[in-house]
Amino acid sequence: MNKPIKVAQQAAVSKTNHADRIRSVVSPMGIEAWLVEDYTVPIIAVEGLIDGGTSQDPTDRPGLLHCLMGTLDEGAGPYDSTAFQERLDDFAIELSFGADRDHASFHLRTLSRHRDEAFDMLRLALTEARLDPDAIERVRAQVLAGLRHESTDPDVMAHRAWFATAFPQHPYGRSSKGTLESVPEISRADLERTREALLNRTKLHLVVVGAIDPDTLARVLDDVFAPLPAHSGSRLVALTAPVAIGTRKVVDLDVPQASIRFGAAGLARTDPDFVAATVVNHILGGGVFSSRLFREVREKRGLAYSVSSHLAPFAHGPLHMGGTSTKNERAAESIGIIEQEIRSLAQDGPSEQELATAKNFLIGSYALRLDTSAKLASQLVHIKAHGLGRSYLDERNGLVAGVSLDDAVRTAKRLYGAGELLTVVVGRPVGL
Amino acid sequence: MPHTAATPSSERPSLVPGVKIAHHTLANGMDVVVIPDHRTPVVTHMVWYRNGSADDPVGQSGIAHFLEHLMFKGTAKHPQGEFSDIVTELGGEENAFTSMDYTAYYQRVAREHLGTMMEMEADRMKGLVLTDDVVIPERDVVMEERRMRTETDPGAQLSESIAAALYAHHPYGTPIIGWMHEIEQLGRQEALAYYHRFYTPENAILVIAGDVTSEDVLALAEKTYGTISALGEPPKRKRPQEPELRGAKKVTLADPKVEQPSLQRSFLVPSATTANAGESEAIEVMIQILAGGQTSVLHRQLVVEKTIAVAAGGWYHSTSLDRTRMLIYAVPNADVTLDALELAMDQAIADFIANGITEKELARAKTRLIADAFYAQDSQSAMARMYGSALATGASIEDVTHWPDAIDAVTADDVMKATRWLDSRTSVTGFLIKDEAA
């Protein structure tokens, strides 16, 4: 299907100089943040990650960290929940907290004229959250309502079943938000313990983008983050790999369309072939209108609206994953085509043309991921958390350009092996 | 040279200063809007057509959206896949979306590729080629999209039923994606008829945001879109309007998959386009105080004080050509019935109307709404969408630029007058409950 295209076959890798724009600011107390100083729009965006995510939840308390992060903005310091939220709105401060399997996270956005108030609200939430009993009960009720709602959502069911099957003995197999059984058991003491263990400044990664100068930021860093503990109480999480690869699991739900998740072990972010794997994944199921899965599953056969794949470089067990939704009668056909495409990519690798197109896309589109303060801050904080340097934004397109056909062929074999997958289907698929 | 003079966005100082928007009209009637953003060397290129699902012919629901899918099937000059392949080669992102009032196509690329995007987008305004070989599988894709969004989700099914009840006569009561039994009947001829009626330069708005100057954009626009002949006059959007219906309606959807019940209430209200001066802004502030986020009246009373809900809120969809919707919702805590929750919600609204609002509440709501205009400036695609959707629903550049000032001018009295739209006689209440019998 790939036609020759009348545009440059090799994207120019222009010499950008992001590294000059990204400063490392270190406070007197030794707290570091990357800063991109920019006054075009009078706002400041802050992204923070702390290593040690929901995989740190005790075996009998899945959902604990998620619950804690949800309670941080429900009252802190002198403000009860209502007063805290009113103060955020009075200054139009956007502050939110989250957690994934490997990190706790926070996101702050403020108009620069409300900078001091905004940073102080972040400080209060991180270091002086009150964890009032009524706030805990409110968050617990919200989490439980969410879990009840998701318990019959086909996509969420497929995601949870996939991880539970792939990681039966590992924290990755448990629901990050906990369960209807575990969340009612969470106590204030549990929340305090997990806060003490996980919210610290030694495993903190910080990026600030916008209208603030380095000296002011250095002062702010000490004000906001110095009160956090200087040690992490996170436990070692074992390296793992998904099991049950090569099997299919069907979860019954009375819906006309089957929700499908597939995946297997992937490559770590630090793997020398990771960039090549990014290119290979793009060829299989990245992008919107160009991947093999898009063409074979959607465009040619009309089997699905959405079909895609991605790399999930979890710290303790990297994966490659993907999914689609297709009517029950044609679910088996869709899965067959996906498996066939993965096997074929593993055996033969991509064509020269596919490789060139994917590289051109990944190189050219990188700037599109950096065109708002929040997007730039989010990209940078993950780069920082992965241990890549400030020069990575400049190096990255050169790394993609350097992926040869040999690299892609080798990496496709490493990534997909014999094409074995764990596939989970939620619905009433016919013929599976 | 451009055929019309630039309209400076305004000489009046605005509460949200910053970008200077340029607006021109080509000789063939196509609007051109340029929004500068020089922080990153990228550009967002969008073409908006002033037609959406509310313009679907009777019996052909979903045709606007189906055609949006089919617009990716190629032209004589650029056969199927070529446009998307080139966007990919150039490292661009692209997509399209259909609403009730408009259909829009966009690409985001490095600025030097803008001309290529404009040439190809202009080409498919007139040059679409459709064969059954591509139309039939794409119709299957749309049916899978409907299954994914609606047929597997009881909440989405309730929303459809509420809209159908709220709009007894106007096509806003029909889902954008269409009803399944009508999607099944859509084909090449229906798509092309709709295409020829609406895809004309005088019905289109070009919105470009990014690292470009309006001079460069206009020169490119003249060379590409400017060469397309006007149809003669813009297509008319003739939609039957809602009668004055009286009587609160209630829709209950019971499904065995509902593990978490919820309730919502939709009201028929003026849009920014149909409202009297200042009225839409007053509704915006009113719904922000009543139902916007965790400081709202509903959240405070139902979630924090009475703890009978785990969530409560609402929104007002102001950007709409005809009369639009305002919606409030609440999710009950465990062991609270929807009847009890509805009573508490009614009480909260009655108290809100009886007690009025404080200056603090008014100031807080305005601060929150006006800040959104600042935050939008951080995203060129958000800016492009804001201006594109406003123009496609009958607003002017001025309306958008001065929206923050109009919000700031809303008084407590205006807000209290706007509470008249919380009238249950023009509302539909929806209950989502578990079907215990199944």
mmCIF file of N, CA and C in Angstrom, chain A residues 329-374:
data_model
loop_
_atom_site.group_PDB
_atom_site.id
_atom_site.type_symbol
_atom_site.label_atom_id
_atom_site.label_comp_id
_atom_site.label_asym_id
_atom_site.label_seq_id
_atom_site.Cartn_x
_atom_site.Cartn_y
_atom_site.Cartn_z
ATOM 1 N N GLU A 329 -18.848 -10.487 16.594
ATOM 2 C CA GLU A 329 -18.808 -11.444 15.490
ATOM 3 C C GLU A 329 -17.461 -11.435 14.771
ATOM 4 N N ARG A 330 -16.733 -10.315 14.838
ATOM 5 C CA ARG A 330 -15.483 -10.223 14.090
ATOM 6 C C ARG A 330 -14.249 -10.090 15.002
ATOM 7 N N ALA A 331 -14.434 -10.340 16.297
ATOM 8 C CA ALA A 331 -13.313 -10.198 17.238
ATOM 9 C C ALA A 331 -12.184 -11.173 16.897
ATOM 10 N N ALA A 332 -12.548 -12.404 16.588
ATOM 11 C CA ALA A 332 -11.524 -13.416 16.290
ATOM 12 C C ALA A 332 -10.720 -13.005 15.053
ATOM 13 N N GLU A 333 -11.409 -12.478 14.065
ATOM 14 C CA GLU A 333 -10.733 -12.036 12.840
ATOM 15 C C GLU A 333 -9.753 -10.897 13.157
ATOM 16 N N SER A 334 -10.193 -9.936 13.969
ATOM 17 C CA SER A 334 -9.317 -8.811 14.327
ATOM 18 C C SER A 334 -8.068 -9.304 15.051
ATOM 19 N N ILE A 335 -8.265 -10.187 16.026
ATOM 20 C CA ILE A 335 -7.110 -10.691 16.789
ATOM 21 C C ILE A 335 -6.161 -11.440 15.857
ATOM 22 N N GLY A 336 -6.727 -12.222 14.942
ATOM 23 C CA GLY A 336 -5.892 -12.957 13.990
ATOM 24 C C GLY A 336 -5.031 -12.018 13.151
ATOM 25 N N ILE A 337 -5.607 -10.938 12.703
ATOM 26 C CA ILE A 337 -4.852 -9.985 11.868
ATOM 27 C C ILE A 337 -3.764 -9.291 12.691
ATOM 28 N N ILE A 338 -4.098 -8.911 13.904
ATOM 29 C CA ILE A 338 -3.096 -8.253 14.761
ATOM 30 C C ILE A 338 -1.921 -9.203 15.014
ATOM 31 N N GLU A 339 -2.231 -10.444 15.363
ATOM 32 C CA GLU A 339 -1.156 -11.414 15.624
ATOM 33 C C GLU A 339 -0.301 -11.620 14.384
ATOM 34 N N GLN A 340 -0.953 -11.689 13.231
ATOM 35 C CA GLN A 340 -0.241 -11.883 11.970
ATOM 36 C C GLN A 340 0.711 -10.707 11.696
ATOM 37 N N GLU A 341 0.225 -9.484 11.923
ATOM 38 C CA GLU A 341 1.062 -8.300 11.671
ATOM 39 C C GLU A 341 2.262 -8.271 12.613
ATOM 40 N N ILE A 342 2.058 -8.646 13.848
ATOM 41 C CA ILE A 342 3.174 -8.639 14.809
ATOM 42 C C ILE A 342 4.194 -9.713 14.420
ATOM 43 N N ARG A 343 3.707 -10.913 14.065
ATOM 44 C CA ARG A 343 4.631 -11.985 13.645
ATOM 45 C C ARG A 343 5.425 -11.561 12.420
ATOM 46 N N SER A 344 4.728 -10.955 11.464
ATOM 47 C CA SER A 344 5.400 -10.588 10.227
ATOM 48 C C SER A 344 6.452 -9.503 10.467
ATOM 49 N N LEU A 345 6.147 -8.564 11.359
ATOM 50 C CA LEU A 345 7.133 -7.526 11.671
ATOM 51 C C LEU A 345 8.326 -8.141 12.410
ATOM 52 N N ALA A 346 8.053 -9.106 13.288
ATOM 53 C CA ALA A 346 9.137 -9.760 14.027
ATOM 54 C C ALA A 346 10.025 -10.573 13.084
ATOM 55 N N GLN A 347 9.420 -11.265 12.141
ATOM 56 C CA GLN A 347 10.199 -12.143 11.249
ATOM 57 C C GLN A 347 10.961 -11.364 10.194
ATOM 58 N N ASP A 348 10.286 -10.437 9.555
ATOM 59 C CA ASP A 348 10.889 -9.792 8.379
ATOM 60 C C ASP A 348 11.343 -8.355 8.639
ATOM 61 N N GLY A 349 10.950 -7.785 9.745
ATOM 62 C CA GLY A 349 11.273 -6.377 9.990
ATOM 63 C C GLY A 349 10.498 -5.482 9.048
ATOM 64 N N PRO A 350 10.663 -4.187 9.200
ATOM 65 C CA PRO A 350 9.960 -3.252 8.322
ATOM 66 C C PRO A 350 10.683 -3.097 6.984
ATOM 67 N N SER A 351 10.003 -2.491 6.019
ATOM 68 C CA SER A 351 10.655 -2.165 4.742
ATOM 69 C C SER A 351 11.445 -0.873 4.911
ATOM 70 N N GLU A 352 12.354 -0.633 3.970
ATOM 71 C CA GLU A 352 13.123 0.623 3.980
ATOM 72 C C GLU A 352 12.184 1.826 4.010
ATOM 73 N N GLN A 353 11.140 1.747 3.160
ATOM 74 C CA GLN A 353 10.205 2.869 3.049
ATOM 75 C C GLN A 353 9.468 3.107 4.366
ATOM 76 N N GLU A 354 8.989 2.010 4.979
ATOM 77 C CA GLU A 354 8.294 2.154 6.267
ATOM 78 C C GLU A 354 9.205 2.782 7.309
ATOM 79 N N LEU A 355 10.454 2.314 7.326
ATOM 80 C CA LEU A 355 11.401 2.836 8.305
ATOM 81 C C LEU A 355 11.627 4.333 8.087
ATOM 82 N N ALA A 356 11.834 4.715 6.827
ATOM 83 C CA ALA A 356 12.093 6.128 6.528
ATOM 84 C C ALA A 356 10.896 6.985 6.929
ATOM 85 N N THR A 357 9.697 6.509 6.595
ATOM 86 C CA THR A 357 8.486 7.278 6.921
ATOM 87 C C THR A 357 8.326 7.434 8.427
ATOM 88 N N ALA A 358 8.517 6.338 9.151
ATOM 89 C CA ALA A 358 8.341 6.394 10.609
ATOM 90 C C ALA A 358 9.367 7.331 11.239
ATOM 91 N N LYS A 359 10.612 7.244 10.774
ATOM 92 C CA LYS A 359 11.643 8.118 11.332
ATOM 93 C C LYS A 359 11.328 9.582 11.023
ATOM 94 N N ASN A 360 10.940 9.837 9.793
ATOM 95 C CA ASN A 360 10.586 11.214 9.440
ATOM 96 C C ASN A 360 9.465 11.739 10.335
ATOM 97 N N PHE A 361 8.462 10.882 10.563
ATOM 98 C CA PHE A 361 7.358 11.323 11.421
ATOM 99 C C PHE A 361 7.853 11.624 12.834
ATOM 100 N N LEU A 362 8.591 10.682 13.397
ATOM 101 C CA LEU A 362 8.999 10.843 14.799
ATOM 102 C C LEU A 362 9.912 12.061 14.969
ATOM 103 N N ILE A 363 10.749 12.316 13.971
ATOM 104 C CA ILE A 363 11.639 13.481 14.041
ATOM 105 C C ILE A 363 10.836 14.767 13.877
ATOM 106 N N GLY A 364 10.029 14.806 12.848
ATOM 107 C CA GLY A 364 9.299 16.043 12.549
ATOM 108 C C GLY A 364 8.276 16.397 13.603
ATOM 109 N N SER A 365 7.664 15.389 14.209
ATOM 110 C CA SER A 365 6.556 15.666 15.124
ATOM 111 C C SER A 365 7.018 15.965 16.547
ATOM 112 N N TYR A 366 8.316 15.824 16.803
ATOM 113 C CA TYR A 366 8.765 15.999 18.195
ATOM 114 C C TYR A 366 8.422 17.397 18.708
ATOM 115 N N ALA A 367 8.583 18.398 17.848
ATOM 116 C CA ALA A 367 8.296 19.776 18.271
ATOM 117 C C ALA A 367 6.832 19.953 18.665
ATOM 118 N N LEU A 368 5.945 19.140 18.075
ATOM 119 C CA LEU A 368 4.523 19.276 18.389
ATOM 120 C C LEU A 368 4.224 18.840 19.820
ATOM 121 N N ARG A 369 5.139 18.060 20.406
ATOM 122 C CA ARG A 369 4.920 17.608 21.776
ATOM 123 C C ARG A 369 5.383 18.655 22.790
ATOM 124 N N LEU A 370 5.945 19.747 22.281
ATOM 125 C CA LEU A 370 6.590 20.711 23.180
ATOM 126 C C LEU A 370 5.991 22.098 23.037
ATOM 127 N N ASP A 371 4.794 22.225 22.444
ATOM 128 C CA ASP A 371 4.348 23.563 22.064
ATOM 129 C C ASP A 371 3.425 24.244 23.070
ATOM 130 N N THR A 372 3.225 23.647 24.238
ATOM 131 C CA THR A 372 2.587 24.399 25.326
ATOM 132 C C THR A 372 3.457 24.235 26.567
ATOM 133 N N SER A 373 3.307 25.137 27.503
ATOM 134 C CA SER A 373 4.121 25.068 28.718
ATOM 135 C C SER A 373 3.922 23.738 29.431
ATOM 136 N N ALA A 374 2.669 23.314 29.538
ATOM 137 C CA ALA A 374 2.384 22.093 30.276
ATOM 138 C C ALA A 374 2.943 20.873 29.550
#
